[in-house]
mmCIF file of N, CA and C in Angstrom:
data_model
loop_
_atom_site.group_PDB
_atom_site.id
_atom_site.type_symbol
_atom_site.label_atom_id
_atom_site.label_comp_id
_atom_site.label_asym_id
_atom_site.label_seq_id
_atom_site.Cartn_x
_atom_site.Cartn_y
_atom_site.Cartn_z
ATOM 1 N N MET H 86 -72.196 -2.812 35.073
ATOM 2 C CA MET H 86 -72.437 -1.885 36.177
ATOM 3 C C MET H 86 -71.771 -2.291 37.442
ATOM 4 N N GLY H 87 -71.558 -3.567 37.587
ATOM 5 C CA GLY H 87 -70.899 -4.158 38.723
ATOM 6 C C GLY H 87 -69.520 -3.605 38.948
ATOM 7 N N LEU H 88 -68.722 -3.518 37.823
ATOM 8 C CA LEU H 88 -67.388 -2.994 37.969
ATOM 9 C C LEU H 88 -67.409 -1.510 38.381
ATOM 10 N N THR H 89 -68.400 -0.794 37.904
ATOM 11 C CA THR H 89 -68.453 0.613 38.311
ATOM 12 C C THR H 89 -68.751 0.733 39.840
ATOM 13 N N LEU H 90 -69.566 -0.067 40.312
ATOM 14 C CA LEU H 90 -69.898 -0.038 41.701
ATOM 15 C C LEU H 90 -68.694 -0.495 42.589
ATOM 16 N N LEU H 91 -67.937 -1.463 42.070
ATOM 17 C CA LEU H 91 -66.781 -1.998 42.697
ATOM 18 C C LEU H 91 -65.698 -0.897 42.811
ATOM 19 N N ALA H 92 -65.741 0.031 41.955
ATOM 20 C CA ALA H 92 -64.700 1.158 41.883
ATOM 21 C C ALA H 92 -64.848 2.177 43.107
ATOM 22 N N ILE H 93 -65.998 2.294 43.566
ATOM 23 C CA ILE H 93 -66.310 3.306 44.552
ATOM 24 C C ILE H 93 -65.535 3.181 45.822
ATOM 25 N N PRO H 94 -65.346 1.986 46.433
ATOM 26 C CA PRO H 94 -64.558 1.879 47.616
ATOM 27 C C PRO H 94 -63.022 2.275 47.362
ATOM 28 N N PHE H 95 -62.506 1.903 46.228
ATOM 29 C CA PHE H 95 -61.161 2.196 45.870
ATOM 30 C C PHE H 95 -60.928 3.716 45.768
ATOM 31 N N ILE H 96 -61.827 4.382 45.057
ATOM 32 C CA ILE H 96 -61.773 5.781 44.895
ATOM 33 C C ILE H 96 -61.870 6.546 46.302
ATOM 34 N N LEU H 97 -62.757 6.124 47.093
ATOM 35 C CA LEU H 97 -62.978 6.649 48.404
ATOM 36 C C LEU H 97 -61.678 6.456 49.289
ATOM 37 N N LEU H 98 -61.174 5.291 49.218
ATOM 38 C CA LEU H 98 -59.938 4.998 49.953
ATOM 39 C C LEU H 98 -58.770 5.844 49.468
ATOM 40 N N GLY H 99 -58.685 6.025 48.192
ATOM 41 C CA GLY H 99 -57.634 6.897 47.600
ATOM 42 C C GLY H 99 -57.804 8.367 48.046
ATOM 43 N N ILE H 100 -59.047 8.781 48.227
ATOM 44 C CA ILE H 100 -59.398 10.206 48.660
ATOM 45 C C ILE H 100 -58.987 10.397 50.081
ATOM 46 N N PHE H 101 -59.209 9.384 50.948
ATOM 47 C CA PHE H 101 -59.079 9.564 52.459
ATOM 48 C C PHE H 101 -57.674 9.141 52.899
ATOM 49 N N VAL H 102 -56.832 8.566 52.052
ATOM 50 C CA VAL H 102 -55.468 8.284 52.477
ATOM 51 C C VAL H 102 -54.568 9.536 52.490
ATOM 52 N N ARG H 103 -53.925 9.763 53.626
ATOM 53 C CA ARG H 103 -53.091 10.994 53.666
ATOM 54 C C ARG H 103 -51.649 10.571 54.006
ATOM 55 N N PRO H 104 -50.725 10.626 53.012
ATOM 56 C CA PRO H 104 -49.329 10.379 53.292
ATOM 57 C C PRO H 104 -48.643 11.552 53.866
ATOM 58 N N TYR H 105 -47.720 11.283 54.716
ATOM 59 C CA TYR H 105 -46.913 12.435 55.358
ATOM 60 C C TYR H 105 -45.629 11.804 55.943
ATOM 61 N N ALA H 106 -44.694 12.700 56.192
ATOM 62 C CA ALA H 106 -43.433 12.252 56.782
ATOM 63 C C ALA H 106 -43.466 12.569 58.325
ATOM 64 N N GLU H 107 -42.936 11.617 59.092
ATOM 65 C CA GLU H 107 -42.909 11.761 60.545
ATOM 66 C C GLU H 107 -41.545 11.352 61.047
ATOM 67 N N GLY H 108 -40.687 12.268 61.354
ATOM 68 C CA GLY H 108 -39.315 11.919 61.796
ATOM 69 C C GLY H 108 -38.634 11.269 60.677
ATOM 70 N N ALA H 109 -38.136 10.047 60.974
ATOM 71 C CA ALA H 109 -37.360 9.236 59.996
ATOM 72 C C ALA H 109 -38.262 8.253 59.237
ATOM 73 N N GLU H 110 -39.505 8.484 59.246
ATOM 74 C CA GLU H 110 -40.435 7.534 58.653
ATOM 75 C C GLU H 110 -41.393 8.278 57.661
ATOM 76 N N ARG H 111 -41.860 7.441 56.668
ATOM 77 C CA ARG H 111 -43.002 7.929 55.745
ATOM 78 C C ARG H 111 -44.217 7.161 56.261
ATOM 79 N N CYS H 112 -45.228 7.834 56.514
ATOM 80 C CA CYS H 112 -46.467 7.248 56.992
ATOM 81 C C CYS H 112 -47.702 7.578 56.108
ATOM 82 N N PHE H 113 -48.731 6.823 56.336
ATOM 83 C CA PHE H 113 -50.046 7.220 55.752
ATOM 84 C C PHE H 113 -51.183 6.806 56.769
ATOM 85 N N LYS H 114 -52.152 7.666 56.733
ATOM 86 C CA LYS H 114 -53.258 7.434 57.632
ATOM 87 C C LYS H 114 -54.556 7.486 56.796
ATOM 88 N N ILE H 115 -55.458 6.630 57.156
ATOM 89 C CA ILE H 115 -56.815 6.637 56.446
ATOM 90 C C ILE H 115 -57.705 7.473 57.416
ATOM 91 N N GLU H 116 -57.949 8.675 56.967
ATOM 92 C CA GLU H 116 -58.830 9.597 57.742
ATOM 93 C C GLU H 116 -60.181 9.079 57.940
ATOM 94 N N LEU H 117 -60.784 9.239 59.062
ATOM 95 C CA LEU H 117 -62.120 8.794 59.400
ATOM 96 C C LEU H 117 -62.207 7.313 59.759
ATOM 97 N N LEU H 118 -61.170 6.543 59.467
ATOM 98 C CA LEU H 118 -61.183 5.085 59.749
ATOM 99 C C LEU H 118 -60.164 4.548 60.723
ATOM 100 N N SER H 119 -59.025 5.151 60.661
ATOM 101 C CA SER H 119 -57.922 4.594 61.499
ATOM 102 C C SER H 119 -57.386 5.631 62.509
ATOM 103 N N LYS H 120 -57.088 5.146 63.664
ATOM 104 C CA LYS H 120 -56.578 6.115 64.682
ATOM 105 C C LYS H 120 -55.025 6.144 64.654
ATOM 106 N N SER H 121 -54.409 5.080 64.185
ATOM 107 C CA SER H 121 -52.947 5.052 64.127
ATOM 108 C C SER H 121 -52.536 4.999 62.614
ATOM 109 N N ALA H 122 -51.353 5.464 62.385
ATOM 110 C CA ALA H 122 -50.787 5.497 61.059
ATOM 111 C C ALA H 122 -50.001 4.242 60.756
ATOM 112 N N TYR H 123 -49.824 3.998 59.461
ATOM 113 C CA TYR H 123 -49.014 2.886 58.971
ATOM 114 C C TYR H 123 -47.746 3.505 58.448
ATOM 115 N N CYS H 124 -46.624 3.099 59.060
ATOM 116 C CA CYS H 124 -45.379 3.852 58.728
ATOM 117 C C CYS H 124 -44.264 2.861 58.080
ATOM 118 N N PHE H 125 -43.451 3.430 57.262
ATOM 119 C CA PHE H 125 -42.394 2.737 56.519
ATOM 120 C C PHE H 125 -41.180 3.530 56.697
ATOM 121 N N GLU H 126 -40.020 2.974 56.164
ATOM 122 C CA GLU H 126 -38.801 3.670 56.256
ATOM 123 C C GLU H 126 -38.776 4.932 55.432
ATOM 124 N N GLN H 127 -37.936 5.931 55.628
ATOM 125 C CA GLN H 127 -37.906 7.216 55.040
ATOM 126 C C GLN H 127 -37.821 7.070 53.516
ATOM 127 N N ALA H 128 -37.085 6.181 53.013
ATOM 128 C CA ALA H 128 -36.866 6.087 51.452
ATOM 129 C C ALA H 128 -38.009 5.343 50.821
ATOM 130 N N SER H 129 -39.062 4.887 51.518
ATOM 131 C CA SER H 129 -40.083 4.071 50.934
ATOM 132 C C SER H 129 -41.130 5.001 50.227
ATOM 133 N N TYR H 130 -41.662 4.585 49.157
ATOM 134 C CA TYR H 130 -42.675 5.294 48.426
ATOM 135 C C TYR H 130 -44.113 4.546 48.636
ATOM 136 N N MET H 131 -44.114 3.640 49.618
ATOM 137 C CA MET H 131 -45.281 2.897 49.814
ATOM 138 C C MET H 131 -46.527 3.780 50.113
ATOM 139 N N PRO H 132 -46.488 4.763 50.930
ATOM 140 C CA PRO H 132 -47.675 5.579 51.134
ATOM 141 C C PRO H 132 -48.205 6.186 49.890
ATOM 142 N N GLU H 133 -47.390 6.658 48.950
ATOM 143 C CA GLU H 133 -47.849 7.219 47.696
ATOM 144 C C GLU H 133 -48.406 6.102 46.806
ATOM 145 N N ILE H 134 -47.702 4.940 46.890
ATOM 146 C CA ILE H 134 -48.181 3.821 46.017
ATOM 147 C C ILE H 134 -49.612 3.371 46.471
ATOM 148 N N VAL H 135 -49.813 3.400 47.771
ATOM 149 C CA VAL H 135 -51.222 2.976 48.242
ATOM 150 C C VAL H 135 -52.231 4.064 47.864
ATOM 151 N N LYS H 136 -51.934 5.336 48.057
ATOM 152 C CA LYS H 136 -52.845 6.380 47.717
ATOM 153 C C LYS H 136 -53.191 6.358 46.202
ATOM 154 N N TYR H 137 -52.099 6.528 45.409
ATOM 155 C CA TYR H 137 -52.412 6.687 43.917
ATOM 156 C C TYR H 137 -52.717 5.322 43.305
ATOM 157 N N GLY H 138 -52.297 4.259 43.844
ATOM 158 C CA GLY H 138 -52.714 2.916 43.388
ATOM 159 C C GLY H 138 -54.151 2.652 43.502
ATOM 160 N N CYS H 139 -54.693 3.046 44.729
ATOM 161 C CA CYS H 139 -56.162 2.977 44.929
ATOM 162 C C CYS H 139 -56.987 3.814 43.917
ATOM 163 N N MET H 140 -56.500 4.979 43.673
ATOM 164 C CA MET H 140 -57.178 5.864 42.681
ATOM 165 C C MET H 140 -57.087 5.249 41.251
ATOM 166 N N ALA H 141 -55.973 4.706 40.875
ATOM 167 C CA ALA H 141 -55.683 4.044 39.619
ATOM 168 C C ALA H 141 -56.635 2.891 39.343
ATOM 169 N N VAL H 142 -56.711 2.059 40.390
ATOM 170 C CA VAL H 142 -57.578 0.819 40.325
ATOM 171 C C VAL H 142 -58.982 1.345 40.288
ATOM 172 N N GLY H 143 -59.357 2.259 40.964
ATOM 173 C CA GLY H 143 -60.774 2.745 40.969
ATOM 174 C C GLY H 143 -61.111 3.321 39.537
ATOM 175 N N LEU H 144 -60.242 4.115 39.065
ATOM 176 C CA LEU H 144 -60.445 4.745 37.699
ATOM 177 C C LEU H 144 -60.511 3.671 36.607
ATOM 178 N N ALA H 145 -59.622 2.708 36.751
ATOM 179 C CA ALA H 145 -59.643 1.588 35.713
ATOM 180 C C ALA H 145 -60.854 0.770 35.780
ATOM 181 N N LEU H 146 -61.391 0.569 36.920
ATOM 182 C CA LEU H 146 -62.659 -0.147 37.125
ATOM 183 C C LEU H 146 -63.820 0.627 36.517
ATOM 184 N N ILE H 147 -63.832 1.957 36.771
ATOM 185 C CA ILE H 147 -64.938 2.757 36.164
ATOM 186 C C ILE H 147 -64.856 2.728 34.622
ATOM 187 N N TYR H 148 -63.638 2.842 34.105
ATOM 188 C CA TYR H 148 -63.443 2.713 32.641
ATOM 189 C C TYR H 148 -63.934 1.380 32.126
ATOM 190 N N ALA H 149 -63.523 0.278 32.761
ATOM 191 C CA ALA H 149 -63.984 -1.058 32.365
ATOM 192 C C ALA H 149 -65.500 -1.201 32.482
ATOM 193 N N GLY H 150 -66.078 -0.663 33.522
ATOM 194 C CA GLY H 150 -67.486 -0.715 33.711
ATOM 195 C C GLY H 150 -68.249 0.003 32.622
ATOM 196 N N ARG H 151 -67.735 1.158 32.238
ATOM 197 C CA ARG H 151 -68.359 1.932 31.115
ATOM 198 C C ARG H 151 -68.284 1.173 29.848
ATOM 199 N N ARG H 152 -67.132 0.549 29.577
ATOM 200 C CA ARG H 152 -66.978 -0.227 28.309
ATOM 201 C C ARG H 152 -67.919 -1.397 28.348
ATOM 202 N N GLN H 153 -68.087 -2.054 29.492
ATOM 203 C CA GLN H 153 -68.967 -3.171 29.633
ATOM 204 C C GLN H 153 -70.428 -2.755 29.352
ATOM 205 N N ILE H 154 -70.842 -1.598 29.911
ATOM 206 C CA ILE H 154 -72.172 -1.124 29.742
ATOM 207 C C ILE H 154 -72.416 -0.742 28.216
ATOM 208 N N LYS H 155 -71.471 -0.068 27.613
ATOM 209 C CA LYS H 155 -71.559 0.194 26.143
ATOM 210 C C LYS H 155 -71.641 -1.075 25.355
ATOM 211 N N GLN H 156 -70.896 -2.021 25.675
ATOM 212 C CA GLN H 156 -70.928 -3.319 24.880
ATOM 213 C C GLN H 156 -72.247 -4.059 25.112
ATOM 214 N N ALA H 157 -72.860 -4.019 26.296
ATOM 215 C CA ALA H 157 -74.073 -4.602 26.545
ATOM 216 C C ALA H 157 -75.212 -3.931 25.774
ATOM 217 N N ARG H 158 -75.083 -2.699 25.575
ATOM 218 C CA ARG H 158 -76.076 -1.816 24.873
ATOM 219 C C ARG H 158 -75.961 -2.090 23.281
ATOM 220 N N GLY H 159 -74.789 -2.501 22.859
ATOM 221 C CA GLY H 159 -74.458 -2.800 21.403
ATOM 222 C C GLY H 159 -73.982 -1.481 20.726
ATOM 223 N N GLU H 160 -73.424 -0.585 21.467
ATOM 224 C CA GLU H 160 -72.896 0.626 20.849
ATOM 225 C C GLU H 160 -71.475 0.461 20.411
#
């Protein structure tokens, strides 16, 4: 169950990260938490990596938590 609870912040972070292009830069902003954006060069995929990486880590933790719970029950 601990892994499932650990997944919640990653999924929420993935939901609230907003990647966008600003001039010659690719930026992402965490809505509700940050006032300024984090920017990278135009060719960078870092904003998308942060957004979808957080979601992937969160979903992997949920899956691992479910397997752990099933294993503890003996199913």
